[in-house]
Amino acid sequence: MPDIYQIVLVVVLGLVVFLPFGIGRSLARMMWSLVFYILGSPYWLWRGLHQWFTAHCRRRNYEILGRYVALLGNNPEILRYFRQLIESGISQKELEKLLADNLANLRQFEVTQQQNDVQQKSKQEETFKTLVAEQEEMLARSRASMEQIKFREQLLEQLYHKIRRKYRL
């Protein structure tokens, strides 16, 4: 029999002999705890490594998000969305791709917004030009009417003077 089996057999027989006494119970508890830790240690080790890796990945993703915060315009809805993705465990490549896509969409939106602003300004300028043209046309008509009124007033004035001379009033 190999030595390890002999040791285990001696420990088990010793526990059985001392089990009715207090020492046997405490040794049995320690042995069960040792067996539990030996069998459970791979799981606890894997769990600890997994938590460390996810925390490290999360930290890297927050650093990447930090670089893009100013470019995204500090929009709370967008930042909340990316925080949820990071907390759910998105990979670094997927996060960078989403950030790049979002940034491209944001830039495209800004370009279209600028184009719309330029078009709106040009429409306003055209409206102002037509308004100015209408006002100038109305002013020209008013001047012509004023000239006609002045001419008629002069004619009436001359006619009045002729009538006064003729009838010497």
mmCIF file of C-alpha atoms in Angstrom:
data_model
loop_
_atom_site.group_PDB
_atom_site.id
_atom_site.type_symbol
_atom_site.label_atom_id
_atom_site.label_comp_id
_atom_site.label_asym_id
_atom_site.label_seq_id
_atom_site.Cartn_x
_atom_site.Cartn_y
_atom_site.Cartn_z
ATOM 1 C CA MET A 1 0.000 0.000 0.000
ATOM 2 C CA PRO A 2 1.349 3.427 -0.849
ATOM 3 C CA ASP A 3 2.179 5.800 1.971
ATOM 4 C CA ILE A 4 -0.653 8.252 1.226
ATOM 5 C CA TYR A 5 -3.271 5.574 1.663
ATOM 6 C CA GLN A 6 -1.757 4.563 4.973
ATOM 7 C CA ILE A 7 -1.859 8.181 6.174
ATOM 8 C CA VAL A 8 -5.483 8.597 5.124
ATOM 9 C CA LEU A 9 -6.426 5.290 6.781
ATOM 10 C CA VAL A 10 -4.741 6.321 10.044
ATOM 11 C CA VAL A 11 -6.488 9.727 10.003
ATOM 12 C CA VAL A 12 -9.913 8.189 9.334
ATOM 13 C CA LEU A 13 -9.455 5.515 12.045
ATOM 14 C CA GLY A 14 -8.232 8.179 14.473
ATOM 15 C CA LEU A 15 -11.322 10.274 13.744
ATOM 16 C CA VAL A 16 -13.613 7.295 14.236
ATOM 17 C CA VAL A 17 -11.962 6.480 17.564
ATOM 18 C CA PHE A 18 -11.991 10.090 18.814
ATOM 19 C CA LEU A 19 -15.350 11.041 17.301
ATOM 20 C CA PRO A 20 -17.324 10.558 20.508
ATOM 21 C CA PHE A 21 -14.931 12.969 22.232
ATOM 22 C CA GLY A 22 -14.618 16.755 21.564
ATOM 23 C CA ILE A 23 -11.272 16.455 19.778
ATOM 24 C CA GLY A 24 -12.679 14.070 17.182
ATOM 25 C CA ARG A 25 -15.558 16.387 16.331
ATOM 26 C CA SER A 26 -13.353 19.432 15.880
ATOM 27 C CA LEU A 27 -10.907 17.373 13.775
ATOM 28 C CA ALA A 28 -13.814 16.095 11.669
ATOM 29 C CA ARG A 29 -15.002 19.667 11.112
ATOM 30 C CA MET A 30 -11.509 20.785 10.138
ATOM 31 C CA MET A 31 -11.184 17.834 7.772
ATOM 32 C CA TRP A 32 -14.530 18.538 6.096
ATOM 33 C CA SER A 33 -13.572 22.217 5.772
ATOM 34 C CA LEU A 34 -10.248 21.198 4.229
ATOM 35 C CA VAL A 35 -12.010 18.870 1.765
ATOM 36 C CA PHE A 36 -14.499 21.630 0.921
ATOM 37 C CA TYR A 37 -11.722 24.174 0.292
ATOM 38 C CA ILE A 38 -9.684 21.717 -1.753
ATOM 39 C CA LEU A 39 -12.677 20.814 -3.937
ATOM 40 C CA GLY A 40 -13.969 24.408 -4.149
ATOM 41 C CA SER A 41 -10.636 26.172 -4.681
ATOM 42 C CA PRO A 42 -10.645 25.898 -8.510
ATOM 43 C CA TYR A 43 -14.073 27.509 -8.621
ATOM 44 C CA TRP A 44 -13.093 30.319 -6.237
ATOM 45 C CA LEU A 45 -9.848 30.854 -8.140
ATOM 46 C CA TRP A 46 -11.697 30.984 -11.468
ATOM 47 C CA ARG A 47 -14.312 33.338 -10.021
ATOM 48 C CA GLY A 48 -11.667 35.705 -8.627
ATOM 49 C CA LEU A 49 -9.761 35.743 -11.914
ATOM 50 C CA HIS A 50 -12.976 36.343 -13.839
ATOM 51 C CA GLN A 51 -13.921 39.273 -11.592
ATOM 52 C CA TRP A 52 -10.425 40.739 -11.951
ATOM 53 C CA PHE A 53 -10.551 40.394 -15.734
ATOM 54 C CA THR A 54 -14.019 41.971 -16.045
ATOM 55 C CA ALA A 55 -12.982 44.860 -13.758
ATOM 56 C CA HIS A 56 -9.844 45.390 -15.834
ATOM 57 C CA CYS A 57 -11.854 45.278 -19.073
ATOM 58 C CA ARG A 58 -14.441 47.675 -17.630
ATOM 59 C CA ARG A 59 -11.688 50.090 -16.579
ATOM 60 C CA ARG A 60 -10.159 50.034 -20.091
ATOM 61 C CA ASN A 61 -13.582 50.636 -21.638
ATOM 62 C CA TYR A 62 -14.194 53.610 -19.324
ATOM 63 C CA GLU A 63 -10.806 55.016 -20.355
ATOM 64 C CA ILE A 64 -11.794 54.665 -24.016
ATOM 65 C CA LEU A 65 -15.148 56.305 -23.319
ATOM 66 C CA GLY A 66 -13.324 59.100 -21.492
ATOM 67 C CA ARG A 67 -11.375 59.890 -24.661
ATOM 68 C CA TYR A 68 -14.607 60.234 -26.643
ATOM 69 C CA VAL A 69 -16.650 62.219 -24.081
ATOM 70 C CA ALA A 70 -15.642 65.635 -25.423
ATOM 71 C CA LEU A 71 -16.261 64.541 -28.998
ATOM 72 C CA LEU A 72 -19.725 63.232 -28.119
ATOM 73 C CA GLY A 73 -20.671 66.618 -26.701
ATOM 74 C CA ASN A 74 -21.306 65.499 -23.093
ATOM 75 C CA ASN A 75 -24.767 64.294 -24.092
ATOM 76 C CA PRO A 76 -26.130 62.529 -20.971
ATOM 77 C CA GLU A 77 -28.332 60.107 -22.912
ATOM 78 C CA ILE A 78 -25.447 58.891 -25.079
ATOM 79 C CA LEU A 79 -23.135 58.606 -22.079
ATOM 80 C CA ARG A 80 -25.781 56.675 -20.110
ATOM 81 C CA TYR A 81 -26.197 54.286 -23.057
ATOM 82 C CA PHE A 82 -22.441 53.624 -23.243
ATOM 83 C CA ARG A 83 -22.212 53.198 -19.457
ATOM 84 C CA GLN A 84 -24.911 50.522 -19.628
ATOM 85 C CA LEU A 85 -23.005 48.770 -22.402
ATOM 86 C CA ILE A 86 -19.766 48.856 -20.404
ATOM 87 C CA GLU A 87 -21.462 47.553 -17.260
ATOM 88 C CA SER A 88 -23.080 44.743 -19.242
ATOM 89 C CA GLY A 89 -19.593 43.614 -20.334
ATOM 90 C CA ILE A 90 -19.121 44.784 -23.907
ATOM 91 C CA SER A 91 -15.739 43.989 -25.424
ATOM 92 C CA GLN A 92 -13.196 46.666 -26.180
ATOM 93 C CA LYS A 93 -13.383 46.235 -29.965
ATOM 94 C CA GLU A 94 -17.167 46.396 -30.028
ATOM 95 C CA LEU A 95 -17.124 49.521 -27.854
ATOM 96 C CA GLU A 96 -14.588 51.244 -30.103
ATOM 97 C CA LYS A 97 -16.645 50.334 -33.173
ATOM 98 C CA LEU A 98 -19.849 51.669 -31.591
ATOM 99 C CA LEU A 99 -18.098 54.859 -30.505
ATOM 100 C CA ALA A 100 -16.644 55.392 -33.975
ATOM 101 C CA ASP A 101 -20.051 54.790 -35.588
ATOM 102 C CA ASN A 102 -21.758 57.102 -33.132
ATOM 103 C CA LEU A 103 -19.134 59.778 -33.717
ATOM 104 C CA ALA A 104 -19.532 59.459 -37.491
ATOM 105 C CA ASN A 105 -23.315 59.758 -37.144
ATOM 106 C CA LEU A 106 -22.902 62.798 -34.910
ATOM 107 C CA ARG A 107 -20.577 64.472 -37.414
ATOM 108 C CA GLN A 108 -22.970 63.676 -40.259
ATOM 109 C CA PHE A 109 -25.814 65.162 -38.224
ATOM 110 C CA GLU A 110 -23.787 68.320 -37.615
ATOM 111 C CA VAL A 111 -22.982 68.618 -41.331
ATOM 112 C CA THR A 112 -26.646 68.243 -42.307
ATOM 113 C CA GLN A 113 -27.591 70.714 -39.572
ATOM 114 C CA GLN A 114 -25.108 73.233 -40.973
ATOM 115 C CA GLN A 115 -26.425 72.667 -44.496
ATOM 116 C CA ASN A 116 -29.973 73.207 -43.271
ATOM 117 C CA ASP A 117 -28.887 76.399 -41.509
ATOM 118 C CA VAL A 118 -27.240 77.672 -44.706
ATOM 119 C CA GLN A 119 -30.343 76.830 -46.745
ATOM 120 C CA GLN A 120 -32.562 78.528 -44.202
ATOM 121 C CA LYS A 121 -30.372 81.649 -44.245
ATOM 122 C CA SER A 122 -30.428 81.743 -48.040
ATOM 123 C CA LYS A 123 -34.237 81.426 -48.009
ATOM 124 C CA GLN A 124 -34.427 84.273 -45.505
ATOM 125 C CA GLU A 125 -32.149 86.395 -47.690
ATOM 126 C CA GLU A 126 -34.313 85.669 -50.732
ATOM 127 C CA THR A 127 -37.402 86.607 -48.733
ATOM 128 C CA PHE A 128 -35.752 89.839 -47.613
ATOM 129 C CA LYS A 129 -34.710 90.627 -51.198
ATOM 130 C CA THR A 130 -38.245 90.138 -52.494
ATOM 131 C CA LEU A 131 -39.560 92.234 -49.616
ATOM 132 C CA VAL A 132 -37.049 94.993 -50.400
ATOM 133 C CA ALA A 133 -37.971 94.850 -54.099
ATOM 134 C CA GLU A 134 -41.680 95.138 -53.247
ATOM 135 C CA GLN A 135 -40.981 98.054 -50.900
ATOM 136 C CA GLU A 136 -38.897 99.831 -53.568
ATOM 137 C CA GLU A 137 -41.646 99.296 -56.144
ATOM 138 C CA MET A 138 -44.211 100.673 -53.723
ATOM 139 C CA LEU A 139 -41.947 103.649 -52.981
ATOM 140 C CA ALA A 140 -41.550 104.346 -56.691
ATOM 141 C CA ARG A 141 -45.339 104.263 -57.139
ATOM 142 C CA SER A 142 -45.736 106.568 -54.158
ATOM 143 C CA ARG A 143 -43.236 109.033 -55.653
ATOM 144 C CA ALA A 144 -45.034 108.968 -58.977
ATOM 145 C CA SER A 145 -48.343 109.564 -57.216
ATOM 146 C CA MET A 146 -46.799 112.403 -55.239
ATOM 147 C CA GLU A 147 -45.474 113.986 -58.436
ATOM 148 C CA GLN A 148 -48.915 113.736 -60.029
ATOM 149 C CA ILE A 149 -50.509 115.283 -56.954
ATOM 150 C CA LYS A 150 -47.989 118.136 -56.998
ATOM 151 C CA PHE A 151 -48.555 118.694 -60.703
ATOM 152 C CA ARG A 152 -52.330 118.783 -60.223
ATOM 153 C CA GLU A 153 -51.911 121.115 -57.268
ATOM 154 C CA GLN A 154 -49.850 123.483 -59.425
ATOM 155 C CA LEU A 155 -52.453 123.335 -62.179
ATOM 156 C CA LEU A 156 -55.207 124.056 -59.727
ATOM 157 C CA GLU A 157 -53.150 126.892 -58.220
ATOM 158 C CA GLN A 158 -52.567 128.388 -61.666
ATOM 159 C CA LEU A 159 -56.209 127.990 -62.548
ATOM 160 C CA TYR A 160 -57.193 129.684 -59.305
ATOM 161 C CA HIS A 161 -54.844 132.621 -60.030
ATOM 162 C CA LYS A 162 -56.219 132.940 -63.582
ATOM 163 C CA ILE A 163 -59.766 132.967 -62.298
ATOM 164 C CA ARG A 164 -58.874 135.598 -59.680
ATOM 165 C CA ARG A 165 -57.242 137.813 -62.273
ATOM 166 C CA LYS A 166 -60.040 137.391 -64.705
ATOM 167 C CA TYR A 167 -62.690 138.262 -62.186
ATOM 168 C CA ARG A 168 -60.386 140.452 -60.100
ATOM 169 C CA LEU A 169 -61.216 139.140 -56.832
#
